[in-house]
Amino acid sequence: DAIQRNTGPTRVQWSTVAQEVNRTVFDTLSLTYGLLHHRSNVWQGLSLPVTWLKQPMDAGTLNEMQQFIKEHYKDKQVVNWDIVSLYLGIDARSCVAAYTESVLKRVMPADAAGRRHNVRWTPEEIERLTYAATNKDKYPLWKDIAAYVGNGRTPSSCYSAWRQQQGRNAKWTAEEQHLIDNEIKQSHGKIDWDKLLALLPGKTKTQIYVKADKIRSASNTSKAYQMAESKKQLLFGAVKRYTDTETDWVKVSDEVGISPAACRKAYLKYEQQKATSRWTKPELDRLLNAASIFDEKAANRWEAVAQMVGTRTAAQCGTKFRHLNNNVI
């Protein structure tokens, strides 16, 4: 009734509806969304206004949407665009498109020519970059190279593109990679690039540097993961302690003594292995016992069940329980 009384031609006045039902605006929207999707018979005959945008969203509405998302959805949460759509009276796809475009403009501003620096490099630009980068006497600095390439390309983007280009163009044999790997191991971090350049005819210093960087990165990740394997229980305990709505991998890293990236990679691999492994009888017993304790309508039921099971995620517990029920029926 409150919605019908406060529905205009283009949108619902949700703040007024919320006051009438003595709820917050977000709670009112969430309840409406749930009822619309799960109890459609309650809403028979109720028509909510939805506008399909044919032009860019106006600045006022865009600002209102940004404030709504900022207030109700933190970076750690996934935005429910259906609720945003209900709030604005604008279809969800238009909301997503407008919000994404606004983020792109903020984090990747356009240059004077109206181009953003994440735009794919054209063959003509690559040709100019190659010419300038191979003529160091004429273009000694990356800012000189960027000025020659033009189109708003920055010195850093030119450097990154040149490194990528060098990496793509180089073909490496197993023997050449072995030479670089040996130099990395023997140099203890102080690689003799001139020595490698002499040992690898036909390769530029940039190509050797890019390849060595990839080999070092792969080696470090592998070592860190092996260390994480030896600290599995410590890792799981730290993840459990420092996970609220999301995991604080920096705190986990401090406790385990391995980089945050390595901790995360090891933990995700364990989770993937658990997801595909067979359920044991003790796990099934704990699942059925926990599911009988927590009511099916209780909030965060499967999170609570997962805590009692101890070895599975909330999603895995819910899926397995439904599978068991279907088999029994």
CSV table of C-alpha atoms in Angstrom, one decimal:
chain,number,residue,atom,x,y,z
A,1,ASP,CA,0.0,0.0,0.0
A,2,ALA,CA,2.8,2.4,0.9
A,3,ILE,CA,4.5,1.7,-2.5
A,4,GLN,CA,1.3,2.3,-4.4
A,5,ARG,CA,0.7,5.6,-2.6
A,6,ASN,CA,4.2,6.9,-3.3
A,7,THR,CA,4.8,5.7,-6.9
A,8,GLY,CA,5.2,8.5,-9.4
A,9,PRO,CA,5.4,8.4,-13.2
A,10,THR,CA,9.1,7.6,-13.2
A,11,ARG,CA,10.1,6.2,-9.8
A,12,VAL,CA,9.0,5.3,-6.3
A,13,GLN,CA,9.6,7.7,-3.4
A,14,TRP,CA,11.4,5.1,-1.3
A,15,SER,CA,12.3,7.5,1.5
A,16,THR,CA,8.6,8.1,2.1
A,17,VAL,CA,7.7,4.4,1.9
A,18,ALA,CA,10.5,3.6,4.4
A,19,GLN,CA,9.1,6.2,6.9
A,20,GLU,CA,5.6,4.7,6.6
A,21,VAL,CA,6.8,1.2,7.3
A,22,ASN,CA,9.3,2.3,9.9
A,23,ARG,CA,12.3,0.8,8.1
A,24,THR,CA,15.5,2.2,6.5
A,25,VAL,CA,15.4,2.9,2.8
A,26,PHE,CA,17.9,0.0,2.1
A,27,ASP,CA,15.9,-2.5,4.2
A,28,THR,CA,12.7,-1.5,2.4
A,29,LEU,CA,14.3,-2.0,-1.0
A,30,SER,CA,15.8,-5.3,0.1
A,31,LEU,CA,12.5,-6.6,1.3
A,32,THR,CA,10.7,-5.4,-1.8
A,33,TYR,CA,13.4,-7.1,-4.0
A,34,GLY,CA,13.0,-10.4,-2.1
A,35,LEU,CA,9.2,-10.4,-2.3
A,36,LEU,CA,9.2,-9.5,-6.0
A,37,HIS,CA,11.5,-12.4,-6.7
A,38,HIS,CA,10.2,-15.1,-4.3
A,39,ARG,CA,6.6,-14.3,-3.6
A,40,SER,CA,5.3,-12.8,-6.8
A,41,ASN,CA,1.6,-13.6,-5.9
A,42,VAL,CA,1.8,-11.0,-3.2
A,43,TRP,CA,2.6,-8.3,-5.7
A,44,GLN,CA,0.0,-9.2,-8.4
A,45,GLY,CA,-1.2,-6.1,-10.1
A,46,LEU,CA,1.6,-3.9,-8.7
A,47,SER,CA,3.5,-2.1,-11.5
A,48,LEU,CA,6.8,-0.4,-10.6
A,49,PRO,CA,8.1,2.2,-13.0
A,50,VAL,CA,11.3,1.3,-15.0
A,51,THR,CA,13.0,3.6,-17.5
A,52,TRP,CA,15.2,2.2,-20.2
A,53,LEU,CA,17.8,4.9,-20.9
A,54,LYS,CA,18.5,5.7,-24.5
A,55,GLN,CA,20.9,8.5,-23.7
A,56,PRO,CA,23.7,8.8,-21.0
A,57,MET,CA,22.4,9.1,-17.4
A,58,ASP,CA,22.1,12.7,-16.3
A,59,ALA,CA,24.7,14.0,-13.8
A,60,GLY,CA,22.2,14.4,-10.9
A,61,THR,CA,20.9,10.8,-11.2
A,62,LEU,CA,24.5,9.5,-11.6
A,63,ASN,CA,25.6,11.3,-8.5
A,64,GLU,CA,22.6,9.9,-6.6
A,65,MET,CA,23.4,6.4,-7.7
A,66,GLN,CA,27.1,6.8,-6.7
A,67,GLN,CA,26.1,8.0,-3.3
A,68,PHE,CA,23.7,5.1,-2.8
A,69,ILE,CA,26.3,2.6,-3.8
A,70,LYS,CA,29.0,4.2,-1.6
A,71,GLU,CA,26.7,4.3,1.4
A,72,HIS,CA,25.3,0.7,1.1
A,73,TYR,CA,27.9,-1.3,-0.7
A,74,LYS,CA,31.5,-1.2,0.4
A,75,ASP,CA,34.4,-2.3,-1.9
A,76,LYS,CA,34.3,-5.7,-0.3
A,77,GLN,CA,30.6,-6.3,-1.3
A,78,VAL,CA,29.0,-7.2,-4.6
A,79,VAL,CA,26.5,-4.5,-5.7
A,80,ASN,CA,23.0,-5.9,-6.2
A,81,TRP,CA,22.1,-3.9,-9.4
A,82,ASP,CA,18.4,-5.0,-9.1
A,83,ILE,CA,18.1,-3.1,-5.9
A,84,VAL,CA,19.9,-0.1,-7.4
A,85,SER,CA,17.5,-0.3,-10.3
A,86,LEU,CA,14.5,-0.4,-7.9
A,87,TYR,CA,15.8,2.7,-6.1
A,88,LEU,CA,16.3,4.8,-9.2
A,89,GLY,CA,13.5,3.4,-11.4
A,90,ILE,CA,16.0,2.8,-14.1
A,91,ASP,CA,16.8,-0.7,-15.6
A,92,ALA,CA,19.7,-2.5,-14.1
A,93,ARG,CA,21.8,-2.7,-17.4
A,94,SER,CA,21.6,1.1,-17.8
A,95,CYS,CA,22.7,1.5,-14.2
A,96,VAL,CA,25.7,-0.8,-14.6
A,97,ALA,CA,26.8,0.9,-17.9
A,98,ALA,CA,26.5,4.4,-16.4
A,99,TYR,CA,28.4,3.4,-13.2
A,100,THR,CA,31.2,1.6,-15.1
A,101,GLU,CA,31.6,4.5,-17.5
A,102,SER,CA,31.9,6.9,-14.5
A,103,VAL,CA,34.6,4.7,-12.9
A,104,LEU,CA,36.6,4.5,-16.1
A,105,LYS,CA,36.6,8.2,-16.5
A,106,ARG,CA,37.8,8.6,-12.9
A,107,VAL,CA,40.6,6.0,-12.9
A,108,MET,CA,41.6,6.4,-16.6
A,109,PRO,CA,41.1,10.0,-17.5
A,110,ALA,CA,41.3,10.9,-21.2
A,111,ASP,CA,44.2,12.9,-22.6
A,112,ALA,CA,43.9,16.1,-24.5
A,113,ALA,CA,43.0,14.2,-27.7
A,114,GLY,CA,40.2,12.5,-25.9
A,115,ARG,CA,42.0,9.1,-25.7
A,116,ARG,CA,42.5,6.9,-22.6
A,117,HIS,CA,45.8,5.3,-22.1
A,118,ASN,CA,44.4,1.8,-21.9
A,119,VAL,CA,43.4,2.0,-25.6
A,120,ARG,CA,45.0,-0.8,-27.7
A,121,TRP,CA,48.1,0.2,-29.5
A,122,THR,CA,47.7,0.5,-33.3
A,123,PRO,CA,50.2,-0.9,-35.8
A,124,GLU,CA,51.2,2.6,-36.7
A,125,GLU,CA,51.9,3.5,-33.1
A,126,ILE,CA,54.0,0.3,-32.6
A,127,GLU,CA,56.0,1.2,-35.7
A,128,ARG,CA,56.7,4.7,-34.4
A,129,LEU,CA,57.6,3.3,-31.0
A,130,THR,CA,60.0,0.7,-32.5
A,131,TYR,CA,61.7,3.4,-34.6
A,132,ALA,CA,62.1,5.7,-31.7
A,133,ALA,CA,63.2,3.1,-29.2
A,134,THR,CA,65.9,1.7,-31.5
A,135,ASN,CA,67.3,5.2,-32.2
A,136,LYS,CA,68.6,6.1,-28.8
A,137,ASP,CA,70.9,8.8,-30.2
A,138,LYS,CA,67.9,10.7,-31.6
A,139,TYR,CA,65.4,9.8,-28.8
A,140,PRO,CA,67.5,9.3,-25.6
A,141,LEU,CA,64.7,9.6,-23.1
A,142,TRP,CA,61.3,7.9,-22.8
A,143,LYS,CA,59.6,11.3,-22.8
A,144,ASP,CA,61.2,12.0,-26.2
A,145,ILE,CA,60.0,8.6,-27.4
A,146,ALA,CA,56.4,9.4,-26.1
A,147,ALA,CA,56.5,12.8,-27.9
A,148,TYR,CA,57.4,11.1,-31.1
A,149,VAL,CA,54.7,8.4,-30.8
A,150,GLY,CA,52.1,11.0,-30.0
A,151,ASN,CA,48.3,10.3,-29.5
A,152,GLY,CA,48.7,11.2,-25.8
A,153,ARG,CA,50.9,8.2,-25.1
A,154,THR,CA,52.9,8.7,-21.8
A,155,PRO,CA,56.5,7.8,-21.2
A,156,SER,CA,55.5,5.0,-18.8
A,157,SER,CA,53.0,3.6,-21.3
A,158,CYS,CA,55.6,3.6,-24.1
A,159,TYR,CA,58.1,1.8,-21.8
A,160,SER,CA,55.5,-0.8,-20.9
A,161,ALA,CA,54.5,-1.3,-24.5
A,162,TRP,CA,58.1,-1.6,-25.6
A,163,ARG,CA,58.8,-4.3,-22.9
A,164,GLN,CA,55.8,-6.2,-24.0
A,165,GLN,CA,56.8,-6.0,-27.6
A,166,GLN,CA,60.3,-7.2,-26.9
A,167,GLY,CA,58.9,-10.1,-24.9
A,168,ARG,CA,56.5,-11.1,-27.6
A,169,ASN,CA,59.0,-11.0,-30.4
A,170,ALA,CA,61.7,-13.1,-28.7
A,171,LYS,CA,61.8,-16.8,-29.2
A,172,TRP,CA,63.6,-18.7,-26.4
A,173,THR,CA,65.1,-22.2,-26.5
A,174,ALA,CA,65.4,-24.4,-23.5
A,175,GLU,CA,69.2,-23.9,-23.5
A,176,GLU,CA,68.9,-20.1,-23.5
A,177,GLN,CA,66.4,-20.2,-20.6
A,178,HIS,CA,68.7,-22.5,-18.7
A,179,LEU,CA,71.6,-20.0,-19.2
A,180,ILE,CA,69.5,-17.2,-17.7
A,181,ASP,CA,68.3,-19.4,-14.8
A,182,ASN,CA,71.9,-20.4,-13.9
A,183,GLU,CA,73.0,-16.7,-13.9
A,184,ILE,CA,70.1,-15.8,-11.6
A,185,LYS,CA,71.0,-18.5,-9.2
A,186,GLN,CA,74.8,-17.8,-9.2
A,187,SER,CA,74.5,-14.0,-9.1
A,188,HIS,CA,72.4,-13.8,-5.9
A,189,GLY,CA,70.4,-10.9,-7.2
A,190,LYS,CA,73.3,-9.0,-9.0
A,191,ILE,CA,72.9,-10.2,-12.6
A,192,ASP,CA,75.6,-9.4,-15.0
A,193,TRP,CA,73.5,-8.3,-18.0
A,194,ASP,CA,76.5,-7.7,-20.2
A,195,LYS,CA,77.6,-11.3,-19.6
A,196,LEU,CA,74.2,-12.6,-20.6
A,197,LEU,CA,74.1,-10.3,-23.6
A,198,ALA,CA,77.4,-11.9,-24.8
A,199,LEU,CA,76.1,-15.4,-24.1
A,200,LEU,CA,72.8,-14.8,-26.0
A,201,PRO,CA,73.6,-13.4,-29.5
A,202,GLY,CA,70.6,-12.1,-31.3
A,203,LYS,CA,68.8,-11.0,-28.1
A,204,THR,CA,68.6,-7.4,-26.9
A,205,LYS,CA,69.2,-6.4,-23.3
A,206,THR,CA,65.5,-5.5,-22.9
A,207,GLN,CA,64.5,-9.0,-24.1
A,208,ILE,CA,66.9,-10.7,-21.7
A,209,TYR,CA,65.7,-8.5,-18.8
A,210,VAL,CA,62.0,-9.3,-19.5
A,211,LYS,CA,62.7,-13.0,-19.7
A,212,ALA,CA,64.9,-13.0,-16.5
A,213,ASP,CA,62.1,-11.1,-14.7
A,214,LYS,CA,59.6,-13.8,-15.7
A,215,ILE,CA,61.9,-16.7,-14.6
A,216,ARG,CA,62.6,-15.0,-11.2
A,217,SER,CA,58.9,-14.4,-10.6
A,218,ALA,CA,58.0,-18.0,-11.4
A,219,SER,CA,60.7,-19.3,-9.2
A,220,ASN,CA,59.8,-17.1,-6.2
A,221,THR,CA,56.1,-18.0,-6.4
A,222,SER,CA,56.9,-21.7,-6.5
A,223,LYS,CA,59.2,-21.4,-3.5
A,224,ALA,CA,56.7,-19.4,-1.5
A,225,TYR,CA,54.0,-21.9,-2.3
A,226,GLN,CA,56.1,-24.8,-1.2
A,227,MET,CA,56.8,-23.0,2.1
A,228,ALA,CA,53.0,-22.4,2.5
A,229,GLU,CA,52.5,-26.2,2.0
A,230,SER,CA,54.7,-26.8,5.1
A,231,LYS,CA,52.7,-24.3,7.1
A,232,LYS,CA,49.2,-25.5,6.1
A,233,GLN,CA,47.6,-25.6,9.5
A,234,LEU,CA,49.1,-22.3,10.5
A,235,LEU,CA,47.8,-20.8,7.2
A,236,PHE,CA,44.2,-22.1,7.8
A,237,GLY,CA,44.2,-20.9,11.4
A,238,ALA,CA,45.3,-17.4,10.3
A,239,VAL,CA,42.8,-17.2,7.5
A,240,LYS,CA,40.0,-18.2,9.9
A,241,ARG,CA,41.1,-15.5,12.5
A,242,TYR,CA,41.5,-12.7,9.9
A,243,THR,CA,38.4,-13.3,7.8
A,244,ASP,CA,35.3,-11.2,8.4
A,245,THR,CA,33.5,-10.3,5.2
A,246,GLU,CA,36.9,-10.7,3.4
A,247,THR,CA,40.3,-12.0,4.3
A,248,ASP,CA,43.1,-9.6,5.4
A,249,TRP,CA,46.0,-11.3,3.6
A,250,VAL,CA,48.5,-8.9,5.0
A,251,LYS,CA,47.8,-10.0,8.6
A,252,VAL,CA,47.7,-13.6,7.4
A,253,SER,CA,51.1,-13.1,5.8
A,254,ASP,CA,52.6,-11.5,9.0
A,255,GLU,CA,51.5,-14.6,11.0
A,256,VAL,CA,52.6,-17.3,8.5
A,257,GLY,CA,55.8,-15.5,7.4
A,258,ILE,CA,55.1,-15.8,3.6
A,259,SER,CA,54.0,-13.0,1.2
A,260,PRO,CA,50.3,-12.2,1.0
A,261,ALA,CA,50.1,-13.3,-2.6
A,262,ALA,CA,51.7,-16.7,-1.8
A,263,CYS,CA,49.3,-17.2,1.2
A,264,ARG,CA,46.3,-16.4,-1.0
A,265,LYS,CA,47.4,-18.7,-3.8
A,266,ALA,CA,48.1,-21.6,-1.5
A,267,TYR,CA,44.8,-21.2,0.4
A,268,LEU,CA,42.7,-21.0,-2.8
A,269,LYS,CA,44.4,-24.2,-4.1
A,270,TYR,CA,43.5,-26.0,-0.9
A,271,GLU,CA,39.9,-24.8,-1.2
A,272,GLN,CA,39.8,-26.0,-4.8
A,273,GLN,CA,41.1,-29.4,-3.8
A,274,LYS,CA,38.5,-29.6,-1.0
A,275,ALA,CA,35.7,-28.6,-3.4
A,276,THR,CA,36.5,-31.5,-5.7
A,277,SER,CA,37.3,-34.1,-3.0
A,278,ARG,CA,34.8,-36.7,-1.7
A,279,TRP,CA,33.0,-36.0,1.5
A,280,THR,CA,34.1,-38.3,4.3
A,281,LYS,CA,31.5,-40.0,6.7
A,282,PRO,CA,32.5,-37.7,9.7
A,283,GLU,CA,32.0,-34.7,7.5
A,284,LEU,CA,28.6,-35.9,6.4
A,285,ASP,CA,27.6,-36.6,10.0
A,286,ARG,CA,28.7,-33.1,11.1
A,287,LEU,CA,26.8,-31.6,8.1
A,288,LEU,CA,23.5,-33.4,8.9
A,289,ASN,CA,23.9,-32.6,12.6
A,290,ALA,CA,24.5,-28.9,12.0
A,291,ALA,CA,21.7,-28.6,9.4
A,292,SER,CA,19.3,-30.0,12.0
A,293,ILE,CA,20.3,-27.5,14.6
A,294,PHE,CA,20.0,-24.3,12.4
A,295,ASP,CA,16.5,-23.5,11.0
A,296,GLU,CA,16.3,-23.3,7.2
A,297,LYS,CA,15.0,-19.7,7.5
A,298,ALA,CA,17.7,-18.6,9.8
A,299,ALA,CA,20.0,-15.8,8.6
A,300,ASN,CA,23.5,-17.0,7.6
A,301,ARG,CA,22.4,-20.6,8.2
A,302,TRP,CA,25.1,-22.2,5.9
A,303,GLU,CA,27.9,-20.0,7.3
A,304,ALA,CA,27.0,-21.4,10.8
A,305,VAL,CA,26.8,-25.0,9.4
A,306,ALA,CA,30.2,-24.6,7.7
A,307,GLN,CA,31.8,-23.5,11.0
A,308,MET,CA,30.5,-26.7,12.6
A,309,VAL,CA,31.6,-28.9,9.7
A,310,GLY,CA,35.0,-27.2,9.8
A,311,THR,CA,36.4,-28.4,6.5
A,312,ARG,CA,34.0,-27.1,3.9
A,313,THR,CA,32.7,-23.7,2.8
A,314,ALA,CA,29.1,-22.5,3.3
A,315,ALA,CA,28.3,-22.9,-0.4
A,316,GLN,CA,29.7,-26.5,-0.4
A,317,CYS,CA,27.6,-27.4,2.7
A,318,GLY,CA,24.4,-26.0,1.2
A,319,THR,CA,24.9,-27.7,-2.1
A,320,LYS,CA,25.8,-31.1,-0.5
A,321,PHE,CA,22.8,-30.9,1.8
A,322,ARG,CA,20.3,-30.2,-1.0
A,323,HIS,CA,21.9,-33.0,-3.0
A,324,LEU,CA,21.4,-35.4,-0.1
A,325,ASN,CA,17.8,-34.3,0.3
A,326,ASN,CA,17.0,-34.8,-3.4
A,327,ASN,CA,18.5,-38.3,-3.3
A,328,VAL,CA,16.5,-39.2,-0.2
A,329,ILE,CA,13.3,-38.0,-1.8
